[in-house]
Amino acid sequence: MDVDGDLWRHFGRSDGKIAADECKIGFGWKTTRLIARARDIDKDGDDDLYAIDTTGVLRFNPDDRASELFTRAPTTVGHNHGGVNQLAVSPDLDSDTNPDLLLWHGDGRLTRASTTATGGIGPSTVLTVIDSTVYDTVLAPGDLTGNGLPDVLARTQSGDLYRYTRQTGGTLASPVKTSTGWNILTTILTPGNIDGDLTQHSDTSYRW
C-alpha cells in the first residue's frame, strides 16, 4: 500500500524472485493501519485480505474473482482493535479446515479467532503471550517443521527469531530460537510459497 492509499501486488516468479512490475489491485486504503493476507477465506480460488483501520475497525476484504482486484465492498467483522500491533492469518490452527485470524495485542496477548466462509470471525482465544517490549514482529508462515501443522514465528528487537511450534489440540509449544541477526531488516513478510517449489512451504520476504 502506498501513501495515497492505493494497493499494489508484486507477483512471485518460479526462481523465487518478485516480479519488478507491480499491479494496482485496489484504492481507497489510506485509513488502513494493518493488512494481512488471508489466503482463500471465501473459497472462490483467490486470496482475500483482513485489515484494521485507524479507528480500530476490522474488515474482511474479498478479492473479486473475475478481475483479481480488491474493489468489492468490505465487510465489517470487528471493532475496538486499536490496540492490535500486528495482524496475521494462519492456515488452520484449530483443525476446523478454515484459516485462523491472529491478533498480536499491545499487552502481548496473541489471540486466535476462527474464520468463516463469509469472512466473519468467531470468539477469540489467547494462544500465548509474546512480550511486546522484547519482540517487534509476529508472523504466521504455515508449517515450518513438516508435521502438517502451522507454526508461528516471532522476532525480538535484538534480532533473534523464535519458532512457536503448533501442538496437537491447537496450543503453541514454548519458543525455540531458530536464527539470529534479523534486526538488520526493517520489515519481514511470509507471503506464501513464492517459488512454487514442491515442498509448498512458505517463503520469507524482507526489506532492509
Short mmCIF file of C-alpha atoms in Angstrom, two decimals:
data_model
loop_
_atom_site.label_atom_id
_atom_site.label_comp_id
_atom_site.label_asym_id
_atom_site.label_seq_id
_atom_site.Cartn_x
_atom_site.Cartn_y
_atom_site.Cartn_z
CA MET A 1 0.00 0.00 0.00
CA ASP A 2 1.38 3.42 -0.93
CA VAL A 3 0.93 6.79 0.82
CA ASP A 4 -2.06 7.60 -1.40
CA GLY A 5 -3.95 4.52 -0.23
CA ASP A 6 -3.52 2.52 -3.45
CA LEU A 7 -2.95 -1.22 -3.08
CA TRP A 8 -0.34 -2.97 -5.27
CA ARG A 9 0.62 -6.59 -5.92
CA HIS A 10 4.00 -7.98 -6.98
CA PHE A 11 3.68 -11.48 -8.43
CA GLY A 12 6.10 -14.24 -7.42
CA ARG A 13 8.30 -15.99 -10.00
CA SER A 14 9.42 -19.60 -10.26
CA ASP A 15 13.03 -18.58 -9.49
CA GLY A 16 11.97 -17.29 -6.08
CA LYS A 17 12.23 -13.63 -7.03
CA ILE A 18 9.48 -11.00 -7.06
CA ALA A 19 8.35 -9.54 -10.38
CA ALA A 20 9.61 -5.97 -10.74
CA ASP A 21 6.42 -4.67 -12.34
CA GLU A 22 3.68 -4.05 -9.80
CA CYS A 23 -0.05 -4.38 -10.46
CA LYS A 24 -2.54 -1.98 -8.90
CA ILE A 25 -5.31 -4.02 -7.28
CA GLY A 26 -7.18 -1.52 -5.10
CA PHE A 27 -7.65 2.05 -3.97
CA GLY A 28 -9.13 3.94 -1.01
CA TRP A 29 -6.99 2.21 1.64
CA LYS A 30 -5.46 5.38 3.07
CA THR A 31 -7.02 4.98 6.54
CA THR A 32 -5.80 1.37 6.79
CA ARG A 33 -3.29 0.71 9.60
CA LEU A 34 -2.73 -3.05 9.32
CA ILE A 35 -3.25 -5.51 6.44
CA ALA A 36 -2.97 -9.31 6.42
CA ARG A 37 -3.08 -11.74 3.52
CA ALA A 38 -5.90 -14.07 4.46
CA ARG A 39 -5.48 -16.86 1.92
CA ASP A 40 -8.76 -18.01 0.32
CA ILE A 41 -11.32 -17.38 3.05
CA ASP A 42 -14.45 -17.42 0.88
CA LYS A 43 -13.36 -20.48 -1.16
CA ASP A 44 -13.54 -18.77 -4.56
CA GLY A 45 -9.97 -19.61 -5.56
CA ASP A 46 -8.35 -16.22 -4.80
CA ASP A 47 -6.65 -14.77 -1.75
CA ASP A 48 -8.59 -12.34 0.44
CA LEU A 49 -7.47 -9.72 2.98
CA TYR A 50 -8.23 -8.62 6.52
CA ALA A 51 -7.48 -5.04 7.53
CA ILE A 52 -7.71 -2.79 10.59
CA ASP A 53 -8.18 0.93 10.05
CA THR A 54 -7.05 3.88 12.17
CA THR A 55 -10.28 3.79 14.19
CA GLY A 56 -9.81 0.13 15.19
CA VAL A 57 -12.42 -1.34 12.85
CA LEU A 58 -11.60 -4.82 11.50
CA ARG A 59 -12.83 -5.59 7.98
CA PHE A 60 -12.84 -8.58 5.64
CA ASN A 61 -11.91 -7.65 2.06
CA PRO A 62 -12.77 -10.31 -0.54
CA ASP A 63 -10.92 -10.44 -3.82
CA ASP A 64 -13.02 -10.10 -6.96
CA ARG A 65 -12.62 -13.44 -8.77
CA ALA A 66 -13.17 -12.03 -12.25
CA SER A 67 -10.83 -9.03 -12.08
CA GLU A 68 -8.47 -10.17 -9.27
CA LEU A 69 -8.88 -6.68 -7.80
CA PHE A 70 -9.92 -5.60 -4.29
CA THR A 71 -12.77 -3.37 -5.40
CA ARG A 72 -15.67 -5.21 -3.72
CA ALA A 73 -17.20 -3.62 -0.63
CA PRO A 74 -15.54 -4.87 2.57
CA THR A 75 -17.47 -6.43 5.45
CA THR A 76 -17.02 -5.11 8.99
CA VAL A 77 -16.29 -8.07 11.27
CA GLY A 78 -15.00 -6.39 14.44
CA HIS A 79 -14.47 -3.18 16.40
CA ASN A 80 -12.17 -1.84 19.13
CA HIS A 81 -8.98 -3.26 17.64
CA GLY A 82 -6.95 -0.09 18.00
CA GLY A 83 -4.62 -1.82 20.46
CA VAL A 84 -3.55 -4.51 18.00
CA ASN A 85 0.12 -4.33 17.00
CA GLN A 86 0.06 -6.92 14.24
CA LEU A 87 -2.44 -8.86 12.18
CA ALA A 88 -1.79 -12.24 10.54
CA VAL A 89 -3.70 -15.24 9.21
CA SER A 90 -2.62 -18.80 9.90
CA PRO A 91 -3.69 -21.69 7.61
CA ASP A 92 -5.58 -23.61 10.33
CA LEU A 93 -4.53 -23.70 13.97
CA ASP A 94 -7.67 -25.32 15.38
CA SER A 95 -8.11 -28.04 12.71
CA ASP A 96 -11.56 -26.91 11.60
CA THR A 97 -10.34 -26.61 7.94
CA ASN A 98 -10.70 -22.80 8.00
CA PRO A 99 -7.87 -20.24 8.34
CA ASP A 100 -7.49 -18.52 11.70
CA LEU A 101 -7.04 -14.81 12.34
CA LEU A 102 -4.17 -13.95 14.68
CA LEU A 103 -4.05 -10.63 16.52
CA TRP A 104 -0.99 -9.58 18.49
CA HIS A 105 -2.08 -7.03 21.08
CA GLY A 106 -0.06 -4.26 22.66
CA ASP A 107 -0.21 -6.03 26.03
CA GLY A 108 1.50 -9.09 24.49
CA ARG A 109 -1.51 -11.37 24.06
CA LEU A 110 -1.55 -13.40 20.85
CA THR A 111 -5.18 -14.30 20.21
CA ARG A 112 -6.74 -16.62 17.65
CA ALA A 113 -10.19 -16.35 16.10
CA SER A 114 -11.66 -18.87 13.67
CA THR A 115 -12.90 -17.53 10.34
CA THR A 116 -15.99 -18.42 8.33
CA ALA A 117 -16.52 -18.66 4.56
CA THR A 118 -18.19 -15.23 4.62
CA GLY A 119 -15.19 -13.61 6.31
CA GLY A 120 -16.72 -13.48 9.78
CA ILE A 121 -14.74 -14.43 12.88
CA GLY A 122 -15.59 -16.39 15.99
CA PRO A 123 -14.72 -15.73 19.64
CA SER A 124 -11.06 -15.08 20.35
CA THR A 125 -8.79 -17.39 22.35
CA VAL A 126 -5.46 -16.43 23.90
CA LEU A 127 -2.75 -18.69 22.44
CA THR A 128 0.23 -17.28 24.31
CA VAL A 129 1.81 -14.03 25.47
CA ILE A 130 4.64 -12.56 23.36
CA ASP A 131 6.11 -9.61 25.26
CA SER A 132 5.85 -6.52 23.05
CA THR A 133 8.71 -4.86 24.96
CA VAL A 134 11.02 -7.70 23.82
CA TYR A 135 9.56 -8.70 20.43
CA ASP A 136 8.65 -6.47 17.48
CA THR A 137 7.27 -8.88 14.86
CA VAL A 138 4.92 -11.89 14.82
CA LEU A 139 4.41 -13.98 11.67
CA ALA A 140 2.18 -16.88 10.60
CA PRO A 141 4.22 -18.68 7.91
CA GLY A 142 2.43 -22.03 7.95
CA ASP A 143 4.07 -25.41 8.61
CA LEU A 144 7.81 -25.00 9.23
CA THR A 145 8.54 -28.35 10.87
CA GLY A 146 6.93 -30.70 8.34
CA ASN A 147 4.41 -32.13 10.80
CA GLY A 148 1.46 -30.77 8.82
CA LEU A 149 0.57 -28.19 11.48
CA PRO A 150 1.06 -24.41 11.08
CA ASP A 151 3.61 -22.66 13.28
CA VAL A 152 4.20 -19.08 14.46
CA LEU A 153 7.40 -17.01 14.26
CA ALA A 154 8.40 -14.04 16.41
CA ARG A 155 11.39 -11.72 16.17
CA THR A 156 12.98 -9.97 19.13
CA GLN A 157 14.13 -6.37 18.91
CA SER A 158 17.71 -7.68 19.15
CA GLY A 159 17.15 -9.78 16.00
CA ASP A 160 16.63 -13.30 17.34
CA LEU A 161 13.98 -15.35 15.51
CA TYR A 162 11.89 -17.80 17.53
CA ARG A 163 9.52 -20.53 16.37
CA TYR A 164 6.35 -21.44 18.28
CA THR A 165 5.51 -24.96 17.11
CA ARG A 166 1.83 -25.79 16.97
CA GLN A 167 0.92 -28.84 19.02
CA THR A 168 -1.98 -31.28 18.78
CA GLY A 169 -5.03 -29.54 20.20
CA GLY A 170 -4.15 -26.14 18.77
CA THR A 171 -1.80 -24.91 21.51
CA LEU A 172 1.68 -23.50 20.92
CA ALA A 173 4.84 -25.02 22.38
CA SER A 174 7.44 -22.91 24.17
CA PRO A 175 9.50 -20.81 21.75
CA VAL A 176 12.69 -22.19 20.22
CA LYS A 177 15.37 -19.91 18.81
CA THR A 178 15.96 -20.71 15.13
CA SER A 179 18.34 -17.95 13.96
CA THR A 180 19.87 -14.56 14.77
CA GLY A 181 20.74 -11.31 13.01
CA TRP A 182 17.24 -10.41 11.79
CA ASN A 183 17.41 -6.93 13.33
CA ILE A 184 19.16 -5.59 10.21
CA LEU A 185 15.78 -5.90 8.45
CA THR A 186 13.06 -3.28 8.79
CA THR A 187 10.21 -5.49 7.52
CA ILE A 188 9.68 -9.28 7.37
CA LEU A 189 6.81 -10.94 5.49
CA THR A 190 5.68 -14.53 4.90
CA PRO A 191 3.65 -14.16 1.68
CA GLY A 192 3.30 -17.86 0.91
CA ASN A 193 5.05 -20.21 -1.47
CA ILE A 194 6.60 -17.67 -3.87
CA ASP A 195 8.78 -20.03 -5.88
CA GLY A 196 6.16 -22.77 -6.29
CA ASP A 197 8.51 -25.50 -5.12
CA LEU A 198 7.22 -28.94 -4.34
CA THR A 199 7.59 -28.50 -0.58
CA GLN A 200 4.69 -25.99 -0.57
CA HIS A 201 6.42 -24.31 2.38
CA SER A 202 6.01 -20.61 2.93
CA ASP A 203 8.90 -18.42 1.85
CA THR A 204 10.12 -15.30 3.63
CA SER A 205 10.45 -11.84 2.13
CA TYR A 206 12.14 -8.91 3.82
CA ARG A 207 13.25 -5.31 3.37
CA TRP A 208 16.32 -3.52 4.68
#
